[in-house]
mmCIF file with all atom_site columns, C-alpha atoms in Angstrom:
data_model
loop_
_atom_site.group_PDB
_atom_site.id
_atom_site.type_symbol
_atom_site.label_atom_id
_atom_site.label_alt_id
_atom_site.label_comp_id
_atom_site.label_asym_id
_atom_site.label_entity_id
_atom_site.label_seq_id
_atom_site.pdbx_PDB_ins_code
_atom_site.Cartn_x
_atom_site.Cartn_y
_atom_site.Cartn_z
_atom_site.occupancy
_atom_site.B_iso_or_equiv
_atom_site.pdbx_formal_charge
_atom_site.auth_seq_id
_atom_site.auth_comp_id
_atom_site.auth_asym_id
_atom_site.auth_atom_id
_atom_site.pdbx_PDB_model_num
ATOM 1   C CA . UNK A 1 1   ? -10.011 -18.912 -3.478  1.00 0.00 ? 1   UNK A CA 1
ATOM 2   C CA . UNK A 1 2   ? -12.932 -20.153 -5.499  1.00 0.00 ? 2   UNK A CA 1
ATOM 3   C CA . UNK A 1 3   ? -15.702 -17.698 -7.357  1.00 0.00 ? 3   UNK A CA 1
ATOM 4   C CA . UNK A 1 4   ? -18.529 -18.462 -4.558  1.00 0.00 ? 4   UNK A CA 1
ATOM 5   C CA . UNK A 1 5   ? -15.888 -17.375 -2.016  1.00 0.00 ? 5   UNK A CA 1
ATOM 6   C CA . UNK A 1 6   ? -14.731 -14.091 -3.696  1.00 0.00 ? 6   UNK A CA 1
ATOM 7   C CA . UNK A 1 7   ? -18.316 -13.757 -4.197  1.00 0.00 ? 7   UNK A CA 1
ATOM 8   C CA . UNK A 1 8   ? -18.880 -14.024 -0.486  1.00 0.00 ? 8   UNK A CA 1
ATOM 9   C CA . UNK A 1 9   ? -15.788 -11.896 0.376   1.00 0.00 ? 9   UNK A CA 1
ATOM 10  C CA . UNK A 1 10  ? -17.359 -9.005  -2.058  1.00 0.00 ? 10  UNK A CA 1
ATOM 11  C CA . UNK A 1 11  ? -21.084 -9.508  -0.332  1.00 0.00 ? 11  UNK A CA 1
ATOM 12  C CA . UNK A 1 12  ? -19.402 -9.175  3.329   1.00 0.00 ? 12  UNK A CA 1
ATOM 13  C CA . UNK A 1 13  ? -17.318 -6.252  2.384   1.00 0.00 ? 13  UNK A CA 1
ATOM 14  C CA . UNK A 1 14  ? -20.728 -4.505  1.017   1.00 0.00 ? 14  UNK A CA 1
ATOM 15  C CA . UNK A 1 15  ? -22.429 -4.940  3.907   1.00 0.00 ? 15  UNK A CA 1
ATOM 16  C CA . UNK A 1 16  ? -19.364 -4.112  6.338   1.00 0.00 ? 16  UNK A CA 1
ATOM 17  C CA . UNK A 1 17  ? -18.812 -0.446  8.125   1.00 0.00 ? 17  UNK A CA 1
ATOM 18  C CA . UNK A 1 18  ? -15.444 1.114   6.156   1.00 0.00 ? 18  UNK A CA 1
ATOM 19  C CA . UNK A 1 19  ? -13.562 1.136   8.905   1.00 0.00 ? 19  UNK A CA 1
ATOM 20  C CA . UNK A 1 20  ? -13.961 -1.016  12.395  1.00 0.00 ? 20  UNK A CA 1
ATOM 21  C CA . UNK A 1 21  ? -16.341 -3.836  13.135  1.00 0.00 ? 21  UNK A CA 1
ATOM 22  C CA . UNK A 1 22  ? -20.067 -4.833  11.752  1.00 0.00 ? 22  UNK A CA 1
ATOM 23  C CA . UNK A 1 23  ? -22.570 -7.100  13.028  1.00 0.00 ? 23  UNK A CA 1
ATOM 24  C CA . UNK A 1 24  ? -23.920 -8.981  10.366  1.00 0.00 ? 24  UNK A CA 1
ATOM 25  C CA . UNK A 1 25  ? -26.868 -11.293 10.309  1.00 0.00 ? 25  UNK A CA 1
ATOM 26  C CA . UNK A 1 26  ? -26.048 -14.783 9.028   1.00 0.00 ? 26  UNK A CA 1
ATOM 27  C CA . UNK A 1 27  ? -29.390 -15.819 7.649   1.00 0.00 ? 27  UNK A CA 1
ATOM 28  C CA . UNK A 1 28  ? -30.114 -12.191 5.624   1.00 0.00 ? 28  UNK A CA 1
ATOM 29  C CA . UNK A 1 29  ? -26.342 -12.923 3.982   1.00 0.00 ? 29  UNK A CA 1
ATOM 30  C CA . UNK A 1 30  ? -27.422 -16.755 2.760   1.00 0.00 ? 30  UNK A CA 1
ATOM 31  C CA . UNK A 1 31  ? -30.582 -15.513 1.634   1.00 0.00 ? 31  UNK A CA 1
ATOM 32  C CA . UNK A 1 32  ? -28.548 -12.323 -0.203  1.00 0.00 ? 32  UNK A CA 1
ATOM 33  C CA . UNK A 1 33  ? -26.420 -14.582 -2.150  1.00 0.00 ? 33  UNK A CA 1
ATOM 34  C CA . UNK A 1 34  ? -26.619 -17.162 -4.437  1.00 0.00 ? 34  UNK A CA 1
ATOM 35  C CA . UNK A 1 35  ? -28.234 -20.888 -4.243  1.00 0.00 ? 35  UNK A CA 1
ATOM 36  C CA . UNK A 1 36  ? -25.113 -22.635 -3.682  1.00 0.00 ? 36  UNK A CA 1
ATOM 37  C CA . UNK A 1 37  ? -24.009 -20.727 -0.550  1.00 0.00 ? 37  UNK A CA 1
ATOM 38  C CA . UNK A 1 38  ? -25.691 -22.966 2.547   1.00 0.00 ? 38  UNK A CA 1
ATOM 39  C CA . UNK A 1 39  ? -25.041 -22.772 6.478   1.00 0.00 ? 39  UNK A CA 1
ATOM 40  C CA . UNK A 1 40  ? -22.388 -25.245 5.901   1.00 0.00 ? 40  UNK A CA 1
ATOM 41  C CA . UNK A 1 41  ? -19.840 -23.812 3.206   1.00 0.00 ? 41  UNK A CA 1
ATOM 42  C CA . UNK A 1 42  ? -20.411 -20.625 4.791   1.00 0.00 ? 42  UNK A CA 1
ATOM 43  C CA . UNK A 1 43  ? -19.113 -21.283 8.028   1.00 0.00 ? 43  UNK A CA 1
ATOM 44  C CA . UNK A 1 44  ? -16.085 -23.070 5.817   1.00 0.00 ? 44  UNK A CA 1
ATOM 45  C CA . UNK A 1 45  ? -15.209 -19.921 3.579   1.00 0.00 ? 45  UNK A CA 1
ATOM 46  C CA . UNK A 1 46  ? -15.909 -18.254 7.327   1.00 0.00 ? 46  UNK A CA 1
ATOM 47  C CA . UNK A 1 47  ? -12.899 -20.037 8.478   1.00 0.00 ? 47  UNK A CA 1
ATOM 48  C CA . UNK A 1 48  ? -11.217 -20.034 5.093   1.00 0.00 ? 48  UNK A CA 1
ATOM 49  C CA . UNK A 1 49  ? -10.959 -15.938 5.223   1.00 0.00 ? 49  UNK A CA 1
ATOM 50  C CA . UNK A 1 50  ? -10.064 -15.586 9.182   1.00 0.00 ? 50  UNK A CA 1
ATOM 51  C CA . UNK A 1 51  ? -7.347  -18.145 8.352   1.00 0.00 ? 51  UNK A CA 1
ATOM 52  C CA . UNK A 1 52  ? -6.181  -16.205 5.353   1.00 0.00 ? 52  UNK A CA 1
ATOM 53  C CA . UNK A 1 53  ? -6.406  -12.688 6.731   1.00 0.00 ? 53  UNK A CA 1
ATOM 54  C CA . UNK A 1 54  ? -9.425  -11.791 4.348   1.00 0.00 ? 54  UNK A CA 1
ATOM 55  C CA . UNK A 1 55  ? -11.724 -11.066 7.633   1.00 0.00 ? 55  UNK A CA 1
ATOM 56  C CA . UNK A 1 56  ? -11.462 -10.595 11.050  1.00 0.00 ? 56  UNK A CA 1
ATOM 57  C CA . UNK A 1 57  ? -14.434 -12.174 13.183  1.00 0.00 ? 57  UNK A CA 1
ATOM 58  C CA . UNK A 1 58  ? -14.998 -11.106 16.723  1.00 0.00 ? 58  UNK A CA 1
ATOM 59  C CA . UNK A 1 59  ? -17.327 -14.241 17.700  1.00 0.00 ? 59  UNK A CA 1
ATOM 60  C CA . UNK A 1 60  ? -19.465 -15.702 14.916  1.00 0.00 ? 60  UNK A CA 1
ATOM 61  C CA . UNK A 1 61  ? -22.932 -17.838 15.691  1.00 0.00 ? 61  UNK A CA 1
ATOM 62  C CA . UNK A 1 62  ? -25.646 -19.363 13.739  1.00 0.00 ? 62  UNK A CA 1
ATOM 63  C CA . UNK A 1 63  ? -27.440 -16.378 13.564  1.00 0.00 ? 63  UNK A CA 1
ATOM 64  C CA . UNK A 1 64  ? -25.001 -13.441 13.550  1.00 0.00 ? 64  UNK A CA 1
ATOM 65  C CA . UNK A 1 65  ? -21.041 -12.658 12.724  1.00 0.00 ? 65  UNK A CA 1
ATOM 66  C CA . UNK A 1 66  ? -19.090 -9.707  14.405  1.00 0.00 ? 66  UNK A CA 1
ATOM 67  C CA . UNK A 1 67  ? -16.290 -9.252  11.441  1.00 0.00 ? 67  UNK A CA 1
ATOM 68  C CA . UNK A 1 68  ? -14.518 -6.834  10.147  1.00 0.00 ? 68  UNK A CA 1
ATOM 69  C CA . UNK A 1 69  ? -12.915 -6.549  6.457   1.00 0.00 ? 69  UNK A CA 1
ATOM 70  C CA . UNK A 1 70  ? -9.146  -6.519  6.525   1.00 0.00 ? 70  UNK A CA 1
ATOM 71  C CA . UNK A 1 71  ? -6.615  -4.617  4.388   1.00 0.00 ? 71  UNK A CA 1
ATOM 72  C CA . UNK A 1 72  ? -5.820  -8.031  2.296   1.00 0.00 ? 72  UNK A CA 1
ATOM 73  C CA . UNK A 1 73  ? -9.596  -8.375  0.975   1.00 0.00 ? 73  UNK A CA 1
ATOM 74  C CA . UNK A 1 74  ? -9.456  -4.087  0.075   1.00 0.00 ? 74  UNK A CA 1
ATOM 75  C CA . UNK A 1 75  ? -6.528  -5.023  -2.168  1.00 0.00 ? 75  UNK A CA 1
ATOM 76  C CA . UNK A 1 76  ? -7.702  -7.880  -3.958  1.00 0.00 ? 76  UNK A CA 1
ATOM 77  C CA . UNK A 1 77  ? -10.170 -6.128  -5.509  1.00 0.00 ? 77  UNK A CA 1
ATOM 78  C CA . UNK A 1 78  ? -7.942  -3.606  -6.671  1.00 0.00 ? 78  UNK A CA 1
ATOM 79  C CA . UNK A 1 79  ? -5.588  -6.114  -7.604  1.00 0.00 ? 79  UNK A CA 1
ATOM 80  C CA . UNK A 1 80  ? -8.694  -7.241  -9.967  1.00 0.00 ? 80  UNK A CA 1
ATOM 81  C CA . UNK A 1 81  ? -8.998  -4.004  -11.390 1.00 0.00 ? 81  UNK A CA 1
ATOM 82  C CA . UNK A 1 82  ? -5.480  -3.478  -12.221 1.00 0.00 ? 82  UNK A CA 1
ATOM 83  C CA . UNK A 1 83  ? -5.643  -6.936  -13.795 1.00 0.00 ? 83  UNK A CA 1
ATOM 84  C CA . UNK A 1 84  ? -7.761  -5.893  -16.362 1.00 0.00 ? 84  UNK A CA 1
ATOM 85  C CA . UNK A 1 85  ? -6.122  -2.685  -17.061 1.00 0.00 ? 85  UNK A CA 1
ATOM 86  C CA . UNK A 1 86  ? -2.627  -4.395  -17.734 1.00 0.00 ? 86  UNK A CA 1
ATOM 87  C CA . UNK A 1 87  ? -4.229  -6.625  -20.294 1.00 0.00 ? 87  UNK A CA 1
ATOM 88  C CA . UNK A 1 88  ? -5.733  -3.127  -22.291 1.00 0.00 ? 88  UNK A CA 1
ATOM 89  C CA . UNK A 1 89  ? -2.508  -1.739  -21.711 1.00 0.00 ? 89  UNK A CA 1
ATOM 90  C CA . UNK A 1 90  ? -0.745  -4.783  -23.624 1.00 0.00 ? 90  UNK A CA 1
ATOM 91  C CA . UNK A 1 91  ? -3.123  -4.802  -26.415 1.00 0.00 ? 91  UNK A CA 1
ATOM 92  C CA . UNK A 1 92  ? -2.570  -0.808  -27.204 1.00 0.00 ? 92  UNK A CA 1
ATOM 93  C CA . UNK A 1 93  ? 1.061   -1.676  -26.882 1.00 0.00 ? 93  UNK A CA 1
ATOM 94  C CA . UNK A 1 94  ? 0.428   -3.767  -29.757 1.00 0.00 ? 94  UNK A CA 1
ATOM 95  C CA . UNK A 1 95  ? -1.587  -1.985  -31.740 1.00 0.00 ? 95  UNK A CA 1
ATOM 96  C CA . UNK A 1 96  ? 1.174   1.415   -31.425 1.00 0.00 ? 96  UNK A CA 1
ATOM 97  C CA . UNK A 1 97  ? 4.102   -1.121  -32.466 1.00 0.00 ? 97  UNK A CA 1
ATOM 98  C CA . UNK A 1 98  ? 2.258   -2.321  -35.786 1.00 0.00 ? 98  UNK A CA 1
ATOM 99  C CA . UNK A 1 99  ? 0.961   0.892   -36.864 1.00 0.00 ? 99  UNK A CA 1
ATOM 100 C CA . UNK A 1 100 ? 4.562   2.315   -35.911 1.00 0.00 ? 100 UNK A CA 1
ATOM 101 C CA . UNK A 1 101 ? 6.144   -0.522  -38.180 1.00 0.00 ? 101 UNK A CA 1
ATOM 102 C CA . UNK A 1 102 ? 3.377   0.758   -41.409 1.00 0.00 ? 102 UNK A CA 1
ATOM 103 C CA . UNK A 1 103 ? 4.174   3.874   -40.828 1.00 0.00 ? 103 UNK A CA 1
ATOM 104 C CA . UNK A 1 104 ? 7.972   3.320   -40.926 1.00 0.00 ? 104 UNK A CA 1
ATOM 105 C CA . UNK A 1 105 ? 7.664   0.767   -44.092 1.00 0.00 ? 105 UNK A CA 1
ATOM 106 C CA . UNK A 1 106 ? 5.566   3.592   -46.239 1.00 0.00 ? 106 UNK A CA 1
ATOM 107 C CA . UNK A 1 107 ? 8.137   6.075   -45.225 1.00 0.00 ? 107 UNK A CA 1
ATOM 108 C CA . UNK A 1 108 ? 11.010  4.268   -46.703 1.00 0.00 ? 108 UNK A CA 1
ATOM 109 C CA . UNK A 1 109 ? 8.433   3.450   -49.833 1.00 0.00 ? 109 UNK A CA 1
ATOM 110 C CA . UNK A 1 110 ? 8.146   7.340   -50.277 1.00 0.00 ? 110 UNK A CA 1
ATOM 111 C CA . UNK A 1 111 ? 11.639  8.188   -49.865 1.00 0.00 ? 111 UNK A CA 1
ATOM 112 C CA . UNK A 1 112 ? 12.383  5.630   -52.445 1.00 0.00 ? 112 UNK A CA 1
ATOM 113 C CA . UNK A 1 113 ? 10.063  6.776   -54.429 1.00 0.00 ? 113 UNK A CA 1
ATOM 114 C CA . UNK A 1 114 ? 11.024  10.600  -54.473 1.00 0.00 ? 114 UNK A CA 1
ATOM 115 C CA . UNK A 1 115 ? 14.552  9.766   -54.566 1.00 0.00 ? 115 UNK A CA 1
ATOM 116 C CA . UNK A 1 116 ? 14.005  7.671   -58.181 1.00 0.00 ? 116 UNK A CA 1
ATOM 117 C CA . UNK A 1 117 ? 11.838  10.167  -59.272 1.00 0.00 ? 117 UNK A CA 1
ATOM 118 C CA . UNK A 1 118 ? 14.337  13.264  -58.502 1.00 0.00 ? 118 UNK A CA 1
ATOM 119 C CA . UNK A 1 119 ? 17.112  11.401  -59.469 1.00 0.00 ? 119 UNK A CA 1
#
């Protein structure tokens, strides 16, 4: 799935009921979204989310789509989400292990230390 169609996918779900079907108007969605969203790649990423299980369209015109947002499209943007987490997750990971590894390297520095001192 390309950004214009997650793009789309995010815009429908917006303007979608919860739960159950919404009537959307076709021409207040191209005018919502960006430049490079026309009749014609619409009614393509249309087709591209029905076929995927994204969306669930009732009857679709030129002017308006019955749809409604299916499980699939709630978890990929949670899926997103927990993308981003895992990567700040990894990096504190990292951090913990080196300052772990300084911490253990000036212990053994001290004990050294005190033990030639003492002895």
């Amino acid at each position: 799935m390309d950004k214009l169609c997650k793009k789309l996918l995010f815009k429908l779900k917006a303007l979608c009921n919860a739960e159950g079907y919404s009537i959307l108007d076709v021409a207040e969605i191209l005018q919502q979204s960006s430049d490079k969203l026309n009749e014609d790649n619409f009614i393509s990423y249309i087709k591209y989310l029905t076929d995927n299980e994204y969306i669930d369209v009732k009857y679709f015109d030129k002017k308006q789509i019955c749809m409604a947002i299916l499980q699939k499209a709630n978890n990929l943007g949670r899926l997103t989400k927990s993308s981003k987490s895992s990567k700040s997750d990894k990096r504190s990971i990292v951090i913990i292990a080196i300052v772990s590894a300084i911490g253990a390297f000036l212990g053994g520095f001290l004990g050294s230390l005190v033990c030639g001192v003492i002895g």
